[in-house]
Structure formats: structure tokens, C-alpha cells
Amino acid sequence: MTARYIGQPQNRVDGRAKVTGAAKYAAEFNVPNLLYGYVVSSAIAKGKITKIDAERALALEGVIQVFTHENRPRTAWLDRSHKDDIAPPGSPFRPLYDENVVYSAQPIALVVAENFELARYAASLVRVEYKAEPHETDLNKKREEGYIPKERQFFPPSPKPRGNPEEALTNAAVRHEAECSQPVEHHNPMETHASTVIYEADGKLTIYDKTQGVQNCQKYISSVFDLSSDDVRVLSPFVGGAFGSGLRPQYQLFLAVMAALELKRSVRVSLTRQQMFTFGHRPSAIQNISLGASADGTLEAVIHDALAKTSRFEDYSEVVVNWSGVLYQCDNVKLDYKVAKLDTATPSDMRAPGAPTGLWALESAMDELAYKLKIDPLELRLKNYAERDQNEDKPFSSKELRECYRQGAEKFGWAKRNPEPRSMRDGDNLVGWGMATGVWDALYMPTSAKAVLTADGRLEVSSATSDIGTGTYTIMTQIAAETLGLPIDNVTFKLGDSSLPTSFVEGGSMTAASCGSAVKEVCDAVREKLFEFAKDMDDSPLADAKIEDVIFSDGRITLRNNPSQAVSFTDAMRHGEVSVIEEDTTSMVTFAKLSVKQAQYTRNTHSAVFAEVKVDEDLGTIHVTRVVSAIAAGRILNPKTARSQVLGSVVWGIGMALHEESVIDQNFGRFMNHSLGEYHVPVNADIHDIEVIFVEEHDEIVNPLGIKGVGEIGIVGVAAAIANAVFHATGKRVRDLPITLDKLL
């Protein structure tokens, strides 16, 4: 029988390289005579640079150059309108472009020296004078200046209102109305952003960058510096976490390329942990949500509006409120999403952009409504279960959310919950149980792949996608190995190289579906070529067979109903007089065919999250002691790596609920806790039992493999479940994240 790899908990094929240090990251690729760049950041949030004095820095032996807006090469920004693949509408930030300062700590100079320590010291000697202007970084002061942002790819605008929500709310037997807020959060992956630009003898560039899209960076560099794409190769074989921070090219990439081209030397620019707080982030948001219901709990009105921040120069937007019109059945709904311009960097996509924000508000409100109705929070959700997407008036391609509720509640023991707040105890701790729903998109993009099979039964498959720690290397290897019936050790998957077949950025939980479908398709093409060679052999036992009549296993093509009749890959290729079979494919044709059908459906992943907290009654300290997350995400390629994804998401959800907050000093317009010492994230002591359940779900519409992706869905709803548990434990509702002990005391 063919070895089964898809759906099995396979170990990571890149695991050994990572734990032994063999895996190399963007700042670990060394070449002779490498120069080092260190970024000088602005000290004001808004204004103009009136003078930059780099004389003392340049006087140091080993300092090569200090680049500023006054002396940057004029070759840069030849295409001023260029945007990367996922840029929001507006004008992308351009480092060192002119004397204007548009946000605090923006890069204003690059010191280049023979070693990193010297560059860092020299940067401290650069003196800058400014003419400061009044800035505004407080979203609360921009409540009246919100506007509807321009539409952005993958982020549809708010749907038009349906029914008469204001009248329905007024007439509802039970109403809930509240405002909630959340602060800015920063990605903070373990690996900081870095770019190593190797200047080749022929003037071509080989760039090692921390990115989620090597081809996105290649197009960006080629366009901005007016270079042929053949002269720019971007590689990112390993990424030490990104969570969305690597979707767009960050400014160290531009600075490193600029310096390398001007100096005709190889250059590395690495950002410090503090500088990781000087670009994208999850935006702060203020949300108002109103729910109206009949006495039996039937939703009669949903009104949800949100105001989020963006920069002065780009219209960053997310899908925040739309989920409130799709998750529950309600005929009277009004959803409104606006942004306000502030003097900060543009926010950027952070794990499930928009959904944790919107669902934090909606699912907290549903919990509050349940208490007012004296209905179990799970029962309320089931009563208003949506069988159809009312936003788009479409059916779901698949939806096993009911089963998520059932299996999650059973595993958690939800039926034992005493509904009264402050009714459950464990010694000095108040015990609280809360739950919430999660929803995210199931996306699929056309992707290309290449497969090369050699006569010795070894297969190499490649695509320019990325692996940001999600397990892409592994699941693509599994798909290829099973499709051709090869031992998994005989299969190698290559990624993270802009010279490989075209792939979209790795984000939005779409990589497994998109790249996986391309890998399956190209391996099927190799199968067909092998089968034709085998059928054409003299006295072939497969002469009268069709491809569905055979099994590919252990380097042989075997008749399904007579395993003794077989042809080896080697013999088939020898007959075909080839030493390799090479196939290229793109899932574009399949994508086009599916798109027509997909357009008739809404495609989502779903989850049910159950959380237990224990709150010290005297101190107000909160511990999340148990979480059960039941996920319906189509076909699960590898339960082991998928579980790891959900575990990480749940940990982040705990951080969102209880820890994470980028604190800004409004007087300076600067994030003050810009370090892992002061920006709090959950640590091992904060994390206890997390149970992940993958609910069986079949979907033939989302993509050829029935995959939905799990990178995002695991975080959605977690913060709300924990907040609801905190209320159940303490009787105190906190509507401003994070929930810290001072808000409970």
C-alpha cells in the first residue's frame, strides 16, 4: 500500500537543522569584507530635521559612510509609486527621503562601518537638530475624525446595513450596549529584522532577508532601485518568527541595498529590539457594540462600530466589524469601520488581522447579553447559529462550528459550570469559566511549483513560498511523498528563494492550501509521465491499465488489484530514455475553475474556545489554568505541526487578554516599553494546560486538497473567552485590554 503521510503527525523535516544550529537566518550569512549598518532613529514624532552633523562619526577609523537624506544616492526611489504586494492604499514610507519626520523613531540616518560595534558607537555620535511640530498619537482625541478607508486587497469593506437595526434595538426586550478598547500590540518575533546584501563581482545582488515573501521583496528592490529582477535574488531559508511583521519589506532592507549599491560592498543592516517597535503593529481600536434580543435570546439587532488608527501616509485597514454580521443569525445589522490618522508608523497585519479585535468586542458582548438574559453563553450562541452568511447572502462551503461547540464543551466539562459569578472557588482563588467563538477566512491563491524526479527515486519539489516556523517544509514534503508514493526521506522541498516558482507571501493561513495544491498538482504531473513510460514498455503489466487502477508506492507502480504486477520508477524512466522527469505547474488553471464555484460560497474556519481562570481574591492576579480550543479547519495535513500552530496562537491570545500593551507616551509620541523586559508577553510560568481538538470537516470547494489553514484561527476568540472567564470568576467586567490586576482590585 502507498505510505500515508497526509494527515499524519510527522516530525518536522527541518527540526534537526534548527535544534543543532545548522539552520541559518538572515543575519548569519557571512562573506569577506562585509560592512555593517546601524540605524539612527529620530528623537521627535513630527517636524523637520534642520541639521545632521556626522563629522565625529566619520572621523572614526573604520567608519565608511553616514547616509542621510542629504547624501543618499539619487538612484533610490526612481519609482516613487511602487508598492509591495500587500501594501495598503497611500504612499509607502520612504527612509531618508527628505528632512520630514512623520513618526517617532523613524530611521533618519545609516552609519556604515567595518564592524557592528563600531557602527553602533558611531551612530551615538551623530548629532541631529530638529524643528518639532505638534503631533497627535492619541486615538481617543480623533474620535470625530474617523473616515472610511480606501478598499484594500483581501480586506472587504463593511457590508451595507440590513433591516432596521436602530428600531429593532430600541424595541428589543433585552439590550446590551458597551464600549471596549485595546492598545497597540507589537509582533516581537524572536529573530529581529535583518538584511544581508551580498554585492557580487558583476554588480548583482544576493540578499538574505527576514521576510514572509522573497518575491515580494525582490519586486520591491527591483522597482525602487530600477534593477532588473535577474540582478536581484532574495533568499530566506529560515525565519525566526514573523507573525505578519515580515509580510512587507521593512526599512532595513532598503537601507542595506542602498548602501551596498553605493559602496559596491556587501552590507548587513540589523535592527535592535528597540527598533522593532519603529514600524508595523496591531493598531489600537475603540469599539462600540449594541445587541438587542427577545426574552428567549433570539438576536434582533446588532450594531457594531470600530475606530482604529492608521498613519498619516497610508490607509491601513482590517476586517474588524464584518464578523458581527456573519457569525450569528440576525436580520437587523449595522456595521461601521473607520480609521483615524495619527503621527505614527503604519500599522501592519498581525496574526489574524482584525479578527481578534472584532471578536474580542462581539464575543464579550454576547457573554454580557447571556447574563442579562440568564441564558447559558453557549446556549445563546447555539440559539442564534447562522446557517448562512447574511452579509453576502451565501451558504458556507462547510461549517462544523456546532461540532466545535459540542466537542469543546464536552472536553472542558462546560456542563458542570455554575452560572453565577464568584460562585466557584479553589482555596483563595476565584475560579471562572468563559467561552467564545472564533472565525477566520479560508483563502487560496494561485501558486507555482516545480518537481524533479531522478532515476534513483529521489524527488525535489520547490516553490518560492516561506516557512516562518509554521511547518511549511514538512507539510509540502508530506504531500509530495504521498502523491508519488516515495519514502519521506527521499523527498526534499525547497523554498525561500526568489528564483523558485512563483508564490504569494506566506500569510493569512493561505500557504498550506495554495502551495499545497500546487505541490500536489506538479507531483500528479510527474505521476502521469511515469505512468505513460511504464505503460509503453514491452510486455508491460500496466499496458491496459488506467492511472486510477494503479498505486505508486516505494518507487514502484503497482496494479491495485494485483500487487505482484508492477513496474519500478527506474525501469519506466530507463524505457523513456530519461534520467530525470521535470515538471512545472501553476495552480492558476485549477484556481480559475474553482473561483467560479467559490464565488457562490463563504469560506471560513471556525473555532470554539473554552477557558478557565483562577484569580487571587486578595491580589487580583490572574492565571489561565486551562484552555480547550476546538477547531474546524478542513483537512489537517499534519496534526502535530497544526497543533503547534494553535498552541502558539492560544498563548498569544493569553498575551492579548492579560499582558500585551505597547505603551505610548503621548507627550513624545513614542512607545516607551520597547524591550522584551518591559513589553510583557506570556512566559512558561503563565501557560498551563492547553487542549487542541481538530474537528473533522470535509470541504471540496475551498481548494483541491480541502485545506483551510490553522495559523490564524487559533488566536481568534481567545482573549474574549479569557475576559468572559475573568468576569465569571470575579463579577467584574473589564472592557479595556489587557486585563491587569489593577483593573480588578
XYZ file of C-alpha atoms in Angstrom:
745
model
C 0.000 0.000 0.000
C 1.034 3.609 -0.540
C 2.614 5.162 2.532
C 0.184 7.568 4.180
C 1.771 10.860 5.170
C -1.018 13.409 4.713
C -2.963 13.705 7.942
C -0.254 12.021 9.995
C 1.689 13.678 12.859
C 5.026 13.807 11.041
C 8.097 15.298 12.745
C 9.457 18.498 11.229
C 11.876 17.722 8.421
C 13.819 20.895 9.324
C 13.752 20.199 13.044
C 17.275 18.815 13.321
C 18.743 21.793 11.443
C 17.039 24.173 13.851
C 17.974 22.489 17.108
C 21.601 21.902 16.058
C 22.151 25.442 14.776
C 22.643 24.327 11.175
C 19.694 26.500 10.110
C 20.979 29.948 9.176
C 18.976 33.145 9.470
C 19.210 36.486 7.661
C 21.948 37.974 9.853
C 24.045 34.787 9.908
C 25.261 34.670 6.301
C 28.826 35.952 6.221
C 31.089 36.957 3.333
C 34.572 38.515 3.275
C 34.783 42.303 3.771
C 31.197 42.559 4.983
C 30.175 46.023 6.179
C 27.683 46.692 8.953
C 24.980 49.345 9.055
C 23.397 50.791 12.177
C 20.237 52.878 12.025
C 19.899 56.260 13.690
C 16.312 56.898 14.789
C 14.516 60.223 15.105
C 14.004 61.767 18.524
C 10.761 63.566 17.695
C 7.378 62.400 16.423
C 6.743 65.167 13.896
C 8.687 68.013 12.387
C 11.773 68.637 10.290
C 15.444 67.848 10.539
C 17.294 71.163 10.410
C 20.817 69.796 10.733
C 22.623 66.454 10.822
C 26.250 66.524 11.914
C 28.052 63.225 11.248
C 31.582 64.657 11.446
C 32.547 62.944 14.709
C 31.241 59.606 13.467
C 33.065 59.869 10.152
C 36.312 60.719 11.947
C 36.466 57.236 13.468
C 38.779 54.819 11.702
C 36.680 52.101 10.113
C 33.542 54.200 9.611
C 32.885 54.154 5.877
C 29.880 56.437 5.440
C 26.918 58.022 7.152
C 23.907 58.128 4.851
C 21.227 60.766 5.465
C 18.542 62.454 3.393
C 21.200 64.962 2.345
C 23.548 62.474 0.694
C 21.536 59.373 -0.068
C 22.096 58.119 -3.628
C 19.782 59.698 -6.156
C 19.292 56.279 -7.738
C 16.875 55.409 -4.985
C 13.100 55.797 -5.392
C 13.136 56.023 -9.182
C 9.668 54.526 -8.974
C 8.075 56.581 -6.231
C 4.687 54.996 -6.689
C 5.905 51.436 -6.093
C 4.062 49.363 -3.548
C 4.774 45.897 -2.294
C 2.235 43.139 -2.874
C 0.138 43.778 0.212
C 0.631 47.495 0.833
C -2.465 49.427 1.897
C -3.592 52.438 -0.150
C -1.444 55.545 0.200
C 2.243 56.412 -0.113
C 4.628 53.873 1.463
C 7.172 55.238 3.915
C 10.486 56.077 2.228
C 13.544 56.043 4.523
C 15.943 59.010 4.225
C 13.730 60.540 1.557
C 13.714 64.106 2.876
C 14.025 66.179 6.044
C 10.477 65.473 7.230
C 9.880 63.407 10.341
C 6.482 61.728 10.267
C 6.697 59.467 13.318
C 8.856 58.978 16.382
C 11.976 56.826 15.960
C 11.733 56.703 12.171
C 15.105 55.960 10.532
C 16.920 59.214 9.699
C 20.495 58.015 9.106
C 22.506 54.877 8.459
C 26.051 54.569 9.784
C 28.139 52.033 7.857
C 31.355 50.688 9.374
C 33.747 47.744 9.274
C 32.072 46.044 12.248
C 28.777 46.213 14.073
C 30.129 47.562 17.383
C 31.876 50.433 15.640
C 28.777 51.286 13.616
C 26.677 51.298 16.774
C 29.122 53.551 18.636
C 29.490 55.895 15.686
C 25.708 56.200 15.467
C 25.708 57.590 19.004
C 27.988 60.411 17.812
C 25.656 61.639 15.076
C 24.114 64.920 16.207
C 20.684 65.915 14.897
C 18.788 69.175 15.300
C 15.050 69.388 14.716
C 12.238 71.842 14.365
C 9.479 69.993 16.161
C 5.829 70.373 15.224
C 2.740 69.436 17.253
C 1.891 65.756 16.894
C -1.113 63.634 17.733
C -0.804 59.975 18.711
C -3.885 59.587 20.934
C -6.736 57.757 19.195
C -9.215 59.000 21.803
C -8.706 62.548 20.549
C -9.514 61.524 16.975
C -12.975 60.084 17.588
C -14.644 62.731 15.450
C -12.115 62.468 12.621
C -12.611 58.858 11.614
C -13.225 58.119 7.951
C -13.921 55.068 5.802
C -10.571 53.881 4.424
C -9.977 53.020 0.791
C -10.579 49.384 -0.040
C -7.643 47.029 0.370
C -6.932 43.607 -1.172
C -8.217 40.706 0.991
C -9.969 43.155 3.348
C -13.501 43.860 2.111
C -15.311 46.973 3.346
C -18.143 46.859 5.830
C -21.354 45.494 4.297
C -24.383 47.694 3.852
C -26.840 47.712 6.768
C -29.702 45.225 6.630
C -33.128 45.588 8.167
C -33.753 48.394 10.652
C -31.177 47.869 13.403
C -31.800 51.097 15.374
C -35.556 50.453 15.629
C -35.021 46.785 16.426
C -32.575 47.702 19.196
C -34.993 50.208 20.693
C -37.822 47.657 20.708
C -35.735 44.722 21.963
C -36.798 43.169 25.248
C -33.180 42.941 26.410
C -30.370 45.240 25.320
C -26.629 45.403 25.813
C -24.584 48.454 24.864
C -20.918 48.986 25.706
C -17.623 50.424 24.557
C -14.390 48.476 24.669
C -10.833 49.215 23.646
C -7.496 47.588 23.068
C -3.994 49.044 22.839
C -1.309 48.788 20.182
C 0.489 45.430 20.177
C 3.839 44.686 18.528
C 4.817 41.424 16.827
C 8.111 40.836 18.670
C 9.322 37.672 16.930
C 12.460 36.153 18.403
C 14.533 36.988 15.306
C 14.775 40.736 14.781
C 14.596 42.089 11.246
C 17.856 41.972 9.303
C 19.099 42.058 5.713
C 22.451 40.827 4.460
C 23.097 42.174 0.950
C 25.935 40.425 -0.876
C 27.358 42.573 -3.662
C 28.566 40.238 -6.385
C 31.510 40.953 -8.706
C 29.152 41.534 -11.631
C 27.068 44.028 -9.657
C 24.239 41.609 -8.988
C 22.745 41.343 -5.507
C 22.147 38.251 -3.410
C 20.056 39.257 -0.425
C 19.304 37.278 2.725
C 16.287 38.911 4.323
C 13.927 38.164 7.171
C 10.715 38.101 5.183
C 7.492 36.228 4.564
C 7.725 36.859 0.826
C 11.053 36.685 -1.019
C 9.494 37.565 -4.358
C 7.630 40.493 -2.821
C 10.986 41.857 -1.610
C 12.606 41.146 -4.973
C 9.927 43.147 -6.811
C 10.215 45.957 -4.277
C 14.005 46.251 -4.632
C 13.946 45.910 -8.415
C 11.345 48.633 -8.739
C 12.714 51.088 -6.188
C 16.312 50.878 -7.418
C 15.492 50.390 -11.108
C 17.204 46.994 -11.270
C 16.440 44.008 -13.441
C 14.788 41.229 -11.482
C 17.518 38.965 -12.865
C 20.050 41.032 -10.920
C 18.272 40.652 -7.571
C 17.938 37.343 -5.779
C 16.307 37.259 -2.336
C 16.637 34.274 -0.022
C 15.033 33.474 3.300
C 15.525 29.776 4.044
C 14.613 30.120 7.722
C 12.632 32.746 9.611
C 12.718 33.083 13.378
C 9.070 34.049 13.700
C 7.294 36.913 11.966
C 3.524 36.789 12.669
C 2.899 39.309 9.872
C 5.857 41.630 10.538
C 7.626 40.164 7.507
C 4.777 40.484 5.021
C 6.028 43.877 3.828
C 9.665 44.803 3.143
C 10.868 46.648 6.245
C 13.152 49.657 6.093
C 16.396 47.840 6.914
C 16.124 46.085 3.528
C 16.039 49.376 1.637
C 18.905 50.817 3.680
C 21.126 47.758 3.221
C 20.565 47.652 -0.546
C 21.107 51.396 -0.872
C 24.428 51.186 0.972
C 25.607 48.115 -0.941
C 24.889 49.673 -4.334
C 26.550 52.962 -3.438
C 29.627 51.481 -1.758
C 29.851 48.447 -4.040
C 30.390 46.337 -0.939
C 28.375 43.713 0.875
C 26.366 45.239 3.724
C 24.313 43.934 6.625
C 21.741 46.004 8.483
C 20.168 44.520 11.607
C 17.526 46.192 13.730
C 17.762 46.234 17.505
C 14.910 45.032 19.690
C 14.040 48.673 20.389
C 13.880 49.382 16.650
C 11.438 46.507 16.228
C 8.927 48.949 17.738
C 9.513 51.506 14.947
C 7.328 50.043 12.201
C 4.161 47.921 11.895
C 1.968 46.775 14.778
C -1.583 45.728 15.572
C -3.444 49.037 15.707
C -5.238 50.327 18.755
C -9.017 50.343 18.411
C -12.109 51.707 20.117
C -15.280 49.705 19.549
C -18.909 50.247 20.412
C -21.275 47.325 20.198
C -25.003 47.098 20.840
C -27.027 43.900 20.901
C -30.779 43.543 21.194
C -32.609 40.288 21.861
C -36.035 38.928 22.605
C -36.709 37.446 26.027
C -35.908 33.955 24.746
C -32.479 35.056 23.477
C -33.176 35.498 19.770
C -30.912 38.230 18.405
C -32.960 41.086 16.989
C -30.316 43.790 16.478
C -26.542 44.002 16.097
C -24.821 47.384 15.812
C -21.026 47.310 15.836
C -18.729 50.202 15.023
C -14.978 50.447 15.338
C -12.404 53.209 15.094
C -8.803 52.153 14.544
C -5.583 54.039 13.940
C -3.596 54.429 10.767
C -0.619 56.573 9.778
C -0.687 59.951 8.053
C 0.629 58.448 4.825
C -1.247 55.151 4.350
C -4.831 53.914 4.785
C -4.211 50.755 6.755
C -7.397 48.764 7.321
C -8.534 45.377 8.617
C -11.744 43.391 8.731
C -12.917 44.155 12.260
C -16.698 44.512 12.325
C -17.792 42.280 9.423
C -17.582 39.169 11.602
C -20.503 40.503 13.657
C -22.731 40.202 10.615
C -21.676 36.694 9.632
C -21.255 34.782 12.886
C -24.852 34.872 14.184
C -28.286 34.921 12.564
C -29.783 38.401 12.792
C -31.927 40.338 10.330
C -31.145 43.831 11.633
C -27.453 44.625 11.467
C -25.378 47.773 11.071
C -21.583 47.592 10.876
C -19.288 50.583 10.632
C -15.486 50.633 10.426
C -13.399 53.786 10.292
C -9.789 54.778 10.731
C -8.138 57.935 12.027
C -4.770 59.303 11.004
C -2.128 59.596 13.708
C 1.532 60.574 13.714
C 2.814 57.003 13.962
C 4.171 54.347 11.636
C 1.605 52.496 9.541
C 0.153 49.505 11.390
C 0.672 46.130 9.773
C -1.033 42.771 9.611
C -0.606 40.816 12.817
C -1.815 37.240 13.195
C -5.460 37.165 12.016
C -5.546 40.948 11.413
C -8.857 42.403 12.538
C -10.496 39.212 13.771
C -9.087 39.095 17.339
C -10.023 42.773 17.606
C -13.591 42.449 16.334
C -14.304 39.137 18.054
C -12.985 40.474 21.369
C -15.803 43.025 21.245
C -18.533 40.787 19.821
C -17.884 37.746 21.980
C -17.573 39.806 25.149
C -20.885 41.458 24.284
C -22.538 38.076 23.645
C -21.390 36.973 27.098
C -22.799 40.098 28.713
C -26.079 39.599 26.866
C -26.254 35.992 28.055
C -26.003 37.125 31.684
C -28.746 39.698 31.176
C -30.947 37.033 29.610
C -29.980 34.466 32.264
C -29.105 32.060 29.434
C -26.010 29.903 29.248
C -23.462 31.665 26.945
C -23.071 28.510 24.844
C -26.843 28.069 24.564
C -27.193 31.683 23.385
C -24.696 31.089 20.591
C -26.376 27.875 19.505
C -29.774 29.536 19.512
C -28.503 32.193 17.092
C -26.362 29.869 14.993
C -26.012 31.162 11.426
C -26.642 28.553 8.735
C -25.944 31.121 6.020
C -23.698 34.182 5.586
C -26.181 37.050 5.748
C -23.531 39.651 4.873
C -23.123 38.170 1.408
C -26.321 36.106 1.268
C -24.320 32.959 0.553
C -24.095 29.464 2.005
C -20.906 28.321 3.721
C -18.661 25.948 1.813
C -18.573 23.943 5.058
C -19.207 24.753 8.682
C -18.689 22.364 11.577
C -18.963 25.020 14.284
C -21.766 23.149 16.076
C -19.423 20.205 16.436
C -16.698 22.541 17.717
C -19.094 23.721 20.410
C -20.078 20.140 21.294
C -16.630 18.599 21.415
C -15.044 21.610 23.092
C -17.712 21.834 25.786
C -17.530 18.087 26.451
C -13.737 18.070 26.790
C -13.798 21.177 29.005
C -16.649 19.977 31.217
C -18.775 23.049 30.500
C -21.952 21.340 31.763
C -20.550 21.451 35.321
C -20.313 25.250 35.269
C -22.183 27.149 37.975
C -23.520 30.168 36.077
C -23.349 32.605 38.996
C -20.300 34.903 39.084
C -17.993 34.369 42.087
C -19.653 31.004 42.755
C -16.688 28.718 42.022
C -13.562 28.571 44.194
C -10.277 26.800 44.654
C -8.874 27.828 48.043
C -8.099 31.560 47.939
C -8.709 31.682 44.207
C -11.922 32.586 42.470
C -12.482 30.231 39.531
C -14.038 31.420 36.302
C -15.126 29.633 33.137
C -15.667 31.512 29.904
C -16.081 30.697 26.240
C -16.089 32.418 22.868
C -16.365 31.703 19.159
C -13.683 32.199 16.523
C -13.934 32.682 12.766
C -11.378 33.410 10.038
C -11.158 33.315 6.252
C -10.181 30.246 4.229
C -8.066 31.783 1.470
C -6.482 30.261 -1.624
C -4.113 31.916 -4.107
C -2.674 30.590 -7.380
C 0.857 29.284 -6.789
C 3.517 27.615 -8.915
C 5.711 24.623 -8.120
C 8.415 22.538 -9.767
C 9.202 18.847 -9.303
C 12.308 16.949 -10.369
C 12.379 13.142 -10.028
C 15.689 11.358 -10.608
C 16.148 7.733 -11.664
C 17.348 6.741 -8.189
C 13.905 7.608 -6.792
C 14.739 10.959 -5.232
C 12.323 13.845 -5.609
C 12.950 17.566 -5.242
C 9.956 19.901 -5.183
C 10.230 23.674 -4.956
C 8.235 26.880 -4.689
C 9.211 30.384 -3.565
C 6.958 30.285 -0.502
C 8.275 30.759 3.046
C 8.364 28.826 6.294
C 8.039 31.205 9.226
C 8.000 28.347 11.713
C 4.621 27.007 10.657
C 5.932 23.722 9.237
C 5.736 24.509 5.515
C 8.853 22.467 4.766
C 7.249 19.463 6.419
C 3.702 19.524 5.059
C 4.875 20.110 1.484
C 7.245 17.164 1.831
C 4.350 15.046 3.113
C 2.124 15.972 0.166
C 4.859 15.219 -2.365
C 5.901 11.949 -0.720
C 2.373 10.580 -0.543
C 1.422 11.699 -4.057
C 4.345 9.806 -5.606
C 4.425 7.011 -3.064
C 8.009 7.721 -2.011
C 9.618 7.375 1.423
C 9.554 10.801 3.037
C 13.342 10.732 3.409
C 13.621 10.582 -0.399
C 11.800 13.902 -0.808
C 13.266 17.403 -0.439
C 11.236 20.586 -0.531
C 12.964 23.884 -1.332
C 11.526 27.304 -0.502
C 12.511 30.848 0.447
C 14.301 31.706 -2.814
C 13.003 34.314 -5.273
C 14.402 32.294 -8.197
C 11.972 29.451 -7.476
C 8.452 29.147 -8.967
C 6.074 31.968 -8.111
C 4.334 32.038 -4.745
C 2.404 34.668 -2.823
C 3.595 35.892 0.575
C 3.121 33.452 3.446
C 0.261 34.925 5.427
C -3.464 34.769 6.028
C -3.394 31.000 6.632
C -3.360 30.514 2.858
C 0.037 28.874 2.288
C -0.886 25.285 3.084
C -3.868 25.484 0.741
C -2.209 27.472 -2.049
C 1.267 25.971 -2.173
C -0.006 22.550 -1.124
C -2.384 22.429 -4.088
C 0.458 23.389 -6.449
C 2.736 20.694 -4.994
C 0.009 18.085 -5.382
C -0.632 19.198 -8.967
C 3.015 19.113 -10.055
C 3.570 15.713 -8.432
C 0.479 14.417 -10.228
C 2.088 15.577 -13.485
C 5.212 13.545 -12.646
C 2.989 10.535 -11.864
C 1.311 10.775 -15.239
C 4.644 10.975 -17.079
C 5.965 7.956 -15.162
C 2.787 6.021 -15.822
C 2.946 6.693 -19.562
C 6.534 5.436 -19.687
C 5.566 2.328 -17.694
C 2.549 1.538 -19.904
C 4.649 1.867 -23.057
C 7.224 -0.740 -22.015
C 7.365 -4.031 -23.918
C 5.122 -6.609 -22.235
C 4.195 -4.046 -19.610
C 1.865 -5.453 -16.919
C 0.283 -1.979 -16.885
C -0.407 -1.809 -20.638
C -4.179 -1.944 -20.294
C -4.437 -0.087 -17.001
C -5.678 3.416 -16.298
C -3.912 5.622 -13.766
C -6.709 5.132 -11.257
C -6.058 1.367 -11.464
C -2.524 1.649 -10.049
C -0.770 2.525 -6.815
C 2.503 4.445 -6.565
C 4.439 3.006 -3.639
C 8.105 2.557 -2.675
C 9.379 3.571 -6.092
C 7.042 1.212 -7.963
C 3.807 1.469 -9.925
C 1.637 -1.488 -8.926
C -1.709 -2.767 -10.147
C -4.233 -2.053 -7.436
C -5.973 -5.448 -7.818
C -2.791 -7.469 -8.388
C 0.199 -6.228 -6.353
C 2.509 -8.767 -7.990
C 2.246 -6.846 -11.263
C 4.443 -3.755 -11.047
C 6.970 -1.543 -12.840
C 9.726 0.302 -10.984
C 10.255 4.034 -11.452
C 13.799 3.249 -12.587
C 12.664 0.832 -15.319
C 9.983 3.218 -16.519
C 12.444 6.090 -16.791
C 15.034 3.874 -18.480
C 12.425 2.927 -21.062
C 11.587 6.591 -21.540
C 15.308 7.256 -22.003
C 15.342 9.956 -19.337
C 17.471 10.303 -16.224
C 15.128 12.894 -14.733
C 11.475 13.827 -15.016
C 10.959 17.540 -14.550
C 7.566 19.219 -14.365
C 6.462 22.794 -13.711
C 2.942 23.787 -12.904
C 0.848 26.588 -11.555
C -2.452 26.136 -9.786
C -3.797 29.045 -11.844
C -5.945 26.813 -14.072
C -7.330 24.950 -11.087
C -7.725 28.259 -9.258
C -9.687 29.760 -12.151
C -12.025 26.782 -12.313
C -12.563 26.759 -8.571
C -13.014 30.523 -8.343
C -16.265 30.384 -10.283
C -17.640 27.889 -7.782
C -16.015 29.521 -4.766
C -17.690 32.840 -5.566
C -21.007 31.243 -4.658
C -19.866 30.401 -1.110
C -18.414 31.965 2.013
C -15.298 30.079 3.088
C -14.308 30.225 6.751
C -12.539 28.342 9.502
C -14.312 28.218 12.864
C -13.454 27.549 16.480
C -14.917 27.291 19.941
C -12.649 28.373 22.795
C -13.232 27.462 26.437
C -11.052 28.961 29.172
C -10.617 28.563 32.916
C -9.015 31.269 35.048
C -8.097 31.408 38.702
C -7.993 34.862 40.262
C -6.426 35.545 43.641
C -9.216 37.296 45.533
C -6.838 39.500 47.535
C -4.153 40.290 44.971
C -6.145 40.248 41.738
C -3.535 38.129 39.939
C -4.943 36.057 37.088
C -3.787 32.628 35.954
C -5.203 30.921 32.875
C -5.174 27.330 34.091
C -6.967 25.570 31.225
C -7.870 26.278 27.617
C -9.703 23.983 25.225
C -9.709 25.072 21.585
C -11.861 23.097 19.153
C -11.003 23.934 15.536
C -12.832 23.184 12.284
C -10.333 23.926 9.518
C -10.988 21.437 6.769
C -8.351 18.772 6.134
C -5.487 18.794 8.626
C -2.254 17.900 6.818
C -0.139 17.298 9.917
C -1.847 17.226 13.337
C 1.498 17.709 15.084
C 2.552 20.932 13.354
C -1.062 22.131 13.222
C -1.420 21.625 16.973
C 1.788 23.590 17.449
C 0.285 26.444 15.462
C -2.821 26.512 17.633
C -0.801 26.269 20.848
C 1.192 29.327 19.792
C -1.988 31.163 18.872
C -3.606 30.406 22.219
C -0.505 31.636 24.046
C -0.722 34.850 22.044
C -4.424 35.118 22.887
C -3.489 34.863 26.568
C -0.961 37.640 25.957
C -3.588 39.788 24.265
C -6.003 39.286 27.156
C -3.656 39.748 30.102
C -0.223 41.045 29.101
C 0.452 42.803 25.817
C 0.358 46.582 25.525
C 2.671 48.940 23.674
C 2.542 51.923 25.999
C 2.874 55.253 24.230
C 3.864 58.497 25.927
C 1.517 60.896 24.185
C 3.767 63.845 25.070
C 6.569 62.365 22.999
C 4.517 60.182 20.641
C 6.890 57.309 21.387
C 6.413 53.727 22.543
C 8.157 53.582 25.890
C 8.248 49.873 26.764
C 10.259 48.967 23.649
C 12.014 45.897 25.015
C 11.152 42.340 25.980
C 11.890 43.333 29.579
C 9.014 45.823 29.631
C 6.732 44.687 26.810
C 5.064 41.819 28.604
C 4.399 38.545 26.808
C 3.388 35.255 28.424
C 6.273 33.170 29.739
C 6.363 29.466 30.600
C 5.023 30.087 34.107
C 1.917 31.738 32.609
C 0.984 28.774 30.424
C -0.727 25.678 31.792
C -2.983 23.081 30.141
C -3.972 23.721 26.528
C -6.043 21.110 24.730
C -6.435 21.296 20.945
C -9.224 19.433 19.148
C -9.394 19.220 15.366
C -12.991 18.654 14.373
C -13.424 16.590 11.213
C -14.549 18.752 8.316
C -14.745 17.984 4.589
C -14.733 20.786 2.045
C -14.343 20.231 -1.697
C -14.862 23.887 -2.571
C -12.040 25.746 -0.778
C -9.215 24.139 -2.802
C -8.282 20.749 -4.325
C -6.915 19.408 -1.023
C -9.747 20.658 1.191
C -7.308 22.630 3.383
C -8.325 25.757 5.283
C -5.193 26.603 7.276
C -4.786 26.996 11.033
C -2.198 29.757 11.557
C -4.775 32.430 12.417
C -7.909 30.745 13.729
C -6.221 29.651 16.954
C -5.921 33.195 18.321
C -9.379 34.428 17.360
C -11.743 34.432 20.319
C -9.132 33.526 22.954
C -8.955 36.985 24.542
C -12.747 37.156 24.738
C -13.012 33.691 26.299
C -10.485 34.692 28.978
C -12.197 38.033 29.622
C -15.512 36.213 29.986
C -13.904 33.768 32.401
C -12.498 36.660 34.448
C -15.993 38.102 34.771
C -17.413 34.742 35.794
C -14.709 34.460 38.447
C -14.881 37.992 39.846
C -18.170 39.548 38.783
C -16.181 42.448 37.363
C -16.298 43.204 33.656
C -13.136 44.740 32.184
C -13.655 46.180 28.724
C -10.183 47.624 28.172
C -7.389 45.223 27.315
C -5.142 43.991 28.741
C -6.883 42.856 31.929
C -4.295 43.689 34.571
C -4.656 43.219 38.294
C -5.092 46.960 38.942
C -8.298 46.843 36.864
C -9.700 44.127 39.118
C -8.738 45.454 42.548
